[in-house]
Amino acid sequence: MNWSIVLVAWIALGVPVQTEEPFTRFLYCHEFTRGIYESQCVELNADGSGALRYKPRSAEEVRNDLTLSPRALERFVSILARTRFLADGANYESKKKVADLGMKRLAVDTPEGHREASFNFSDSKDAQNLAAFLDDLISQELAVLTLEASLKYQRLAISENLQYIDDEFQSNRIVDYERMAAVMEKIQNDTRVLESAREKARRLRIQMLSKK
């Protein structure tokens, strides 16, 4: 990761500059009282490696490895830095009465120690932005898993999967364009896939690479 870019961002934000990695492990879990999933979680290490964990209702938790691209990792650390690494996490929960949006639980290990935060809804824009980034990352990873499963077992469903990804892209909810572009290239080059789907994957790949 290009830490010089991140350090400049920290200085601009007034975040204390560190010469070592700003965190060693980060965990985010979004819990749900209704719907398909009981929880969706993402674990991230300082190098961008980590895992997606999700628990469907009445089923065992599933875990899949993931690795953020360098640019996506820089974006994540920049968003996390705006929260000063959850320094004010104890005050994230809003006093407003709002609907049940699902509890968001965050934890980070930093050189200063372990920090945690949880909220259903927060007035903090920085906390909201961090949770939104991670929710979008989870949605992206689930879309990748669905697409890869379709490639193996139900190739006729790929066009529908690609339309969902296109909609997410148009709504700016893709958080790792390089990773998703690599998946599009895989679809584009698979001769077993319908030509129309391969062409759509090619167009999406070009668009995503242009967003880097």
Short mmCIF file of C-alpha atoms in Angstrom, two decimals:
data_model
loop_
_atom_site.label_atom_id
_atom_site.label_comp_id
_atom_site.label_asym_id
_atom_site.label_seq_id
_atom_site.Cartn_x
_atom_site.Cartn_y
_atom_site.Cartn_z
CA MET A 1 0.00 0.00 0.00
CA ASN A 2 1.21 3.54 -0.76
CA TRP A 3 1.43 4.87 2.79
CA SER A 4 2.79 8.24 1.63
CA ILE A 5 -0.62 9.05 0.14
CA VAL A 6 -2.36 7.99 3.32
CA LEU A 7 0.03 10.03 5.49
CA VAL A 8 -0.73 13.15 3.47
CA ALA A 9 -4.45 12.49 4.01
CA TRP A 10 -3.92 12.05 7.73
CA ILE A 11 -2.01 15.32 7.99
CA ALA A 12 -4.84 17.12 6.19
CA LEU A 13 -7.36 15.54 8.57
CA GLY A 14 -5.33 16.29 11.66
CA VAL A 15 -4.84 12.59 12.41
CA PRO A 16 -1.67 11.84 14.41
CA VAL A 17 0.98 10.53 12.00
CA GLN A 18 2.47 7.11 12.72
CA THR A 19 5.45 5.45 11.09
CA GLU A 20 4.08 1.95 11.72
CA GLU A 21 0.96 0.41 10.24
CA PRO A 22 -2.12 2.23 11.63
CA PHE A 23 -3.94 -0.99 12.51
CA THR A 24 -3.30 -4.71 12.54
CA ARG A 25 -6.83 -6.09 12.38
CA PHE A 26 -10.26 -4.65 11.67
CA LEU A 27 -13.65 -6.33 12.04
CA TYR A 28 -17.10 -5.17 10.97
CA CYS A 29 -20.36 -7.06 11.44
CA HIS A 30 -23.82 -5.98 10.38
CA GLU A 31 -26.56 -7.89 12.21
CA PHE A 32 -30.14 -8.25 10.95
CA THR A 33 -33.37 -9.09 12.78
CA ARG A 34 -35.09 -10.10 9.54
CA GLY A 35 -34.22 -11.06 5.98
CA ILE A 36 -32.06 -13.78 4.45
CA TYR A 37 -29.04 -13.25 6.69
CA GLU A 38 -28.56 -13.10 10.44
CA SER A 39 -25.24 -11.34 10.00
CA GLN A 40 -22.69 -10.24 7.42
CA CYS A 41 -19.10 -9.55 8.48
CA VAL A 42 -15.82 -8.54 6.94
CA GLU A 43 -12.35 -8.94 8.45
CA LEU A 44 -9.40 -6.92 7.15
CA ASN A 45 -5.70 -6.91 7.93
CA ALA A 46 -3.33 -4.01 7.30
CA ASP A 47 -2.15 -5.55 4.00
CA GLY A 48 -5.70 -5.74 2.63
CA SER A 49 -6.11 -9.48 3.13
CA GLY A 50 -9.10 -10.70 5.05
CA ALA A 51 -12.33 -12.60 4.83
CA LEU A 52 -16.04 -12.26 4.20
CA ARG A 53 -18.26 -14.06 6.72
CA TYR A 54 -22.01 -14.39 6.43
CA LYS A 55 -24.60 -16.45 8.28
CA PRO A 56 -27.86 -17.28 6.53
CA ARG A 57 -30.80 -17.98 8.81
CA SER A 58 -30.99 -21.60 9.99
CA ALA A 59 -27.61 -22.37 8.41
CA GLU A 60 -23.96 -22.47 9.36
CA GLU A 61 -21.75 -19.42 8.92
CA VAL A 62 -19.83 -19.30 5.63
CA ARG A 63 -16.34 -17.84 5.31
CA ASN A 64 -14.56 -16.79 2.10
CA ASP A 65 -11.13 -15.21 1.79
CA LEU A 66 -10.82 -11.80 0.14
CA THR A 67 -8.03 -9.36 -0.67
CA LEU A 68 -8.56 -5.68 -1.43
CA SER A 69 -6.67 -4.10 -4.29
CA PRO A 70 -4.10 -1.46 -3.24
CA ARG A 71 -6.39 1.39 -4.31
CA ALA A 72 -9.39 -0.02 -2.45
CA LEU A 73 -7.22 -0.53 0.63
CA GLU A 74 -6.04 3.09 0.48
CA ARG A 75 -9.65 4.23 0.28
CA PHE A 76 -10.65 2.05 3.23
CA VAL A 77 -7.80 3.30 5.43
CA SER A 78 -8.59 6.90 4.49
CA ILE A 79 -12.24 6.43 5.54
CA LEU A 80 -11.18 4.65 8.74
CA ALA A 81 -8.69 7.43 9.49
CA ARG A 82 -11.48 10.00 9.37
CA THR A 83 -12.98 8.26 12.41
CA ARG A 84 -9.54 8.50 14.07
CA PHE A 85 -9.68 4.71 14.17
CA LEU A 86 -12.92 4.61 16.18
CA ALA A 87 -11.51 6.98 18.81
CA ASP A 88 -15.01 8.33 19.54
CA GLY A 89 -16.78 5.01 19.05
CA ALA A 90 -18.50 5.08 22.43
CA ASN A 91 -20.60 8.02 21.23
CA TYR A 92 -21.63 6.71 17.81
CA GLU A 93 -25.17 5.65 18.71
CA SER A 94 -27.64 8.44 17.98
CA LYS A 95 -30.18 9.51 20.57
CA LYS A 96 -32.77 9.87 17.80
CA LYS A 97 -35.54 7.32 17.53
CA VAL A 98 -35.13 5.57 14.20
CA ALA A 99 -36.18 2.29 12.61
CA ASP A 100 -34.24 -0.91 13.22
CA LEU A 101 -31.47 -0.66 10.63
CA GLY A 102 -29.47 -3.57 12.01
CA MET A 103 -26.72 -3.25 14.58
CA LYS A 104 -23.32 -2.40 13.16
CA ARG A 105 -20.40 -3.63 15.27
CA LEU A 106 -16.85 -2.47 14.59
CA ALA A 107 -13.54 -3.34 16.22
CA VAL A 108 -9.97 -2.34 15.40
CA ASP A 109 -6.58 -3.17 16.86
CA THR A 110 -4.19 -0.21 16.65
CA PRO A 111 -0.76 0.56 18.13
CA GLU A 112 -2.68 2.45 20.85
CA GLY A 113 -4.80 -0.60 21.72
CA HIS A 114 -8.13 -2.27 20.95
CA ARG A 115 -11.18 -0.12 20.14
CA GLU A 116 -14.80 -1.04 19.59
CA ALA A 117 -17.99 0.72 18.51
CA SER A 118 -21.57 -0.27 17.80
CA PHE A 119 -24.65 1.55 16.56
CA ASN A 120 -28.00 1.08 14.87
CA PHE A 121 -27.91 4.66 13.58
CA SER A 122 -25.21 7.27 14.09
CA ASP A 123 -25.23 11.05 13.66
CA SER A 124 -21.52 10.84 12.82
CA LYS A 125 -21.04 11.18 9.06
CA ASP A 126 -17.65 9.52 9.36
CA ALA A 127 -19.15 6.48 11.09
CA GLN A 128 -21.95 6.36 8.50
CA ASN A 129 -19.44 6.53 5.64
CA LEU A 130 -17.33 3.75 7.13
CA ALA A 131 -20.33 1.46 7.59
CA ALA A 132 -21.59 2.27 4.07
CA PHE A 133 -18.21 1.41 2.54
CA LEU A 134 -18.14 -1.93 4.36
CA ASP A 135 -21.76 -2.77 3.52
CA ASP A 136 -20.98 -2.05 -0.14
CA LEU A 137 -17.86 -4.23 0.09
CA ILE A 138 -19.93 -7.09 1.51
CA SER A 139 -22.56 -6.69 -1.23
CA GLN A 140 -19.81 -6.67 -3.86
CA GLU A 141 -18.22 -9.85 -2.49
CA LEU A 142 -21.57 -11.63 -2.33
CA ALA A 143 -22.21 -10.61 -5.95
CA VAL A 144 -18.83 -12.06 -6.94
CA LEU A 145 -19.63 -15.34 -5.19
CA THR A 146 -23.04 -15.51 -6.90
CA LEU A 147 -21.47 -14.81 -10.29
CA GLU A 148 -18.77 -17.44 -9.81
CA ALA A 149 -21.39 -19.99 -8.73
CA SER A 150 -23.42 -19.20 -11.86
CA LEU A 151 -20.32 -19.66 -13.98
CA LYS A 152 -19.95 -23.19 -12.60
CA TYR A 153 -23.52 -24.36 -12.29
CA GLN A 154 -26.00 -22.01 -14.01
CA ARG A 155 -24.40 -20.07 -16.82
CA LEU A 156 -27.78 -18.86 -18.13
CA ALA A 157 -28.12 -16.78 -14.95
CA ILE A 158 -24.94 -14.83 -15.65
CA SER A 159 -26.72 -12.11 -17.65
CA GLU A 160 -29.00 -11.40 -14.68
CA ASN A 161 -26.00 -11.38 -12.32
CA LEU A 162 -24.19 -8.93 -14.58
CA GLN A 163 -27.20 -6.62 -14.67
CA TYR A 164 -27.17 -6.48 -10.87
CA ILE A 165 -23.46 -5.61 -10.91
CA ASP A 166 -24.09 -2.98 -13.59
CA ASP A 167 -26.82 -1.43 -11.42
CA GLU A 168 -24.46 -1.38 -8.43
CA PHE A 169 -21.76 0.22 -10.59
CA GLN A 170 -24.10 2.93 -11.86
CA SER A 171 -25.12 3.66 -8.25
CA ASN A 172 -21.44 3.98 -7.20
CA ARG A 173 -21.68 1.03 -4.82
CA ILE A 174 -18.69 -0.90 -6.22
CA VAL A 175 -15.79 -0.30 -3.83
CA ASP A 176 -13.01 -2.28 -5.50
CA TYR A 177 -13.04 -1.64 -9.23
CA GLU A 178 -9.82 -3.56 -9.92
CA ARG A 179 -11.07 -6.71 -8.23
CA MET A 180 -14.42 -6.55 -10.00
CA ALA A 181 -12.76 -5.82 -13.34
CA ALA A 182 -10.72 -9.02 -12.95
CA VAL A 183 -13.95 -10.98 -12.45
CA MET A 184 -15.43 -9.33 -15.56
CA GLU A 185 -12.36 -10.39 -17.52
CA LYS A 186 -12.89 -13.97 -16.37
CA ILE A 187 -16.46 -13.90 -17.71
CA GLN A 188 -15.39 -12.14 -20.90
CA ASN A 189 -12.83 -14.84 -21.73
CA ASP A 190 -15.03 -17.86 -20.96
CA THR A 191 -16.27 -19.25 -24.28
CA ARG A 192 -18.98 -21.29 -22.50
CA VAL A 193 -20.82 -18.07 -21.63
CA LEU A 194 -23.37 -16.51 -23.98
CA GLU A 195 -21.78 -13.98 -26.32
CA SER A 196 -24.14 -11.23 -25.15
CA ALA A 197 -23.07 -11.78 -21.53
CA ARG A 198 -19.40 -11.85 -22.51
CA GLU A 199 -19.82 -8.54 -24.34
CA LYS A 200 -21.57 -6.99 -21.32
CA ALA A 201 -18.75 -8.18 -19.07
CA ARG A 202 -16.22 -6.65 -21.49
CA ARG A 203 -18.00 -3.28 -21.41
CA LEU A 204 -18.26 -3.34 -17.62
CA ARG A 205 -14.57 -4.19 -17.31
CA ILE A 206 -13.59 -1.21 -19.46
CA GLN A 207 -15.83 1.11 -17.44
CA MET A 208 -14.49 -0.16 -14.12
CA LEU A 209 -10.87 0.18 -15.14
CA SER A 210 -11.55 3.76 -16.18
CA LYS A 211 -12.71 4.52 -12.61
CA LYS A 212 -9.36 3.60 -11.05
#
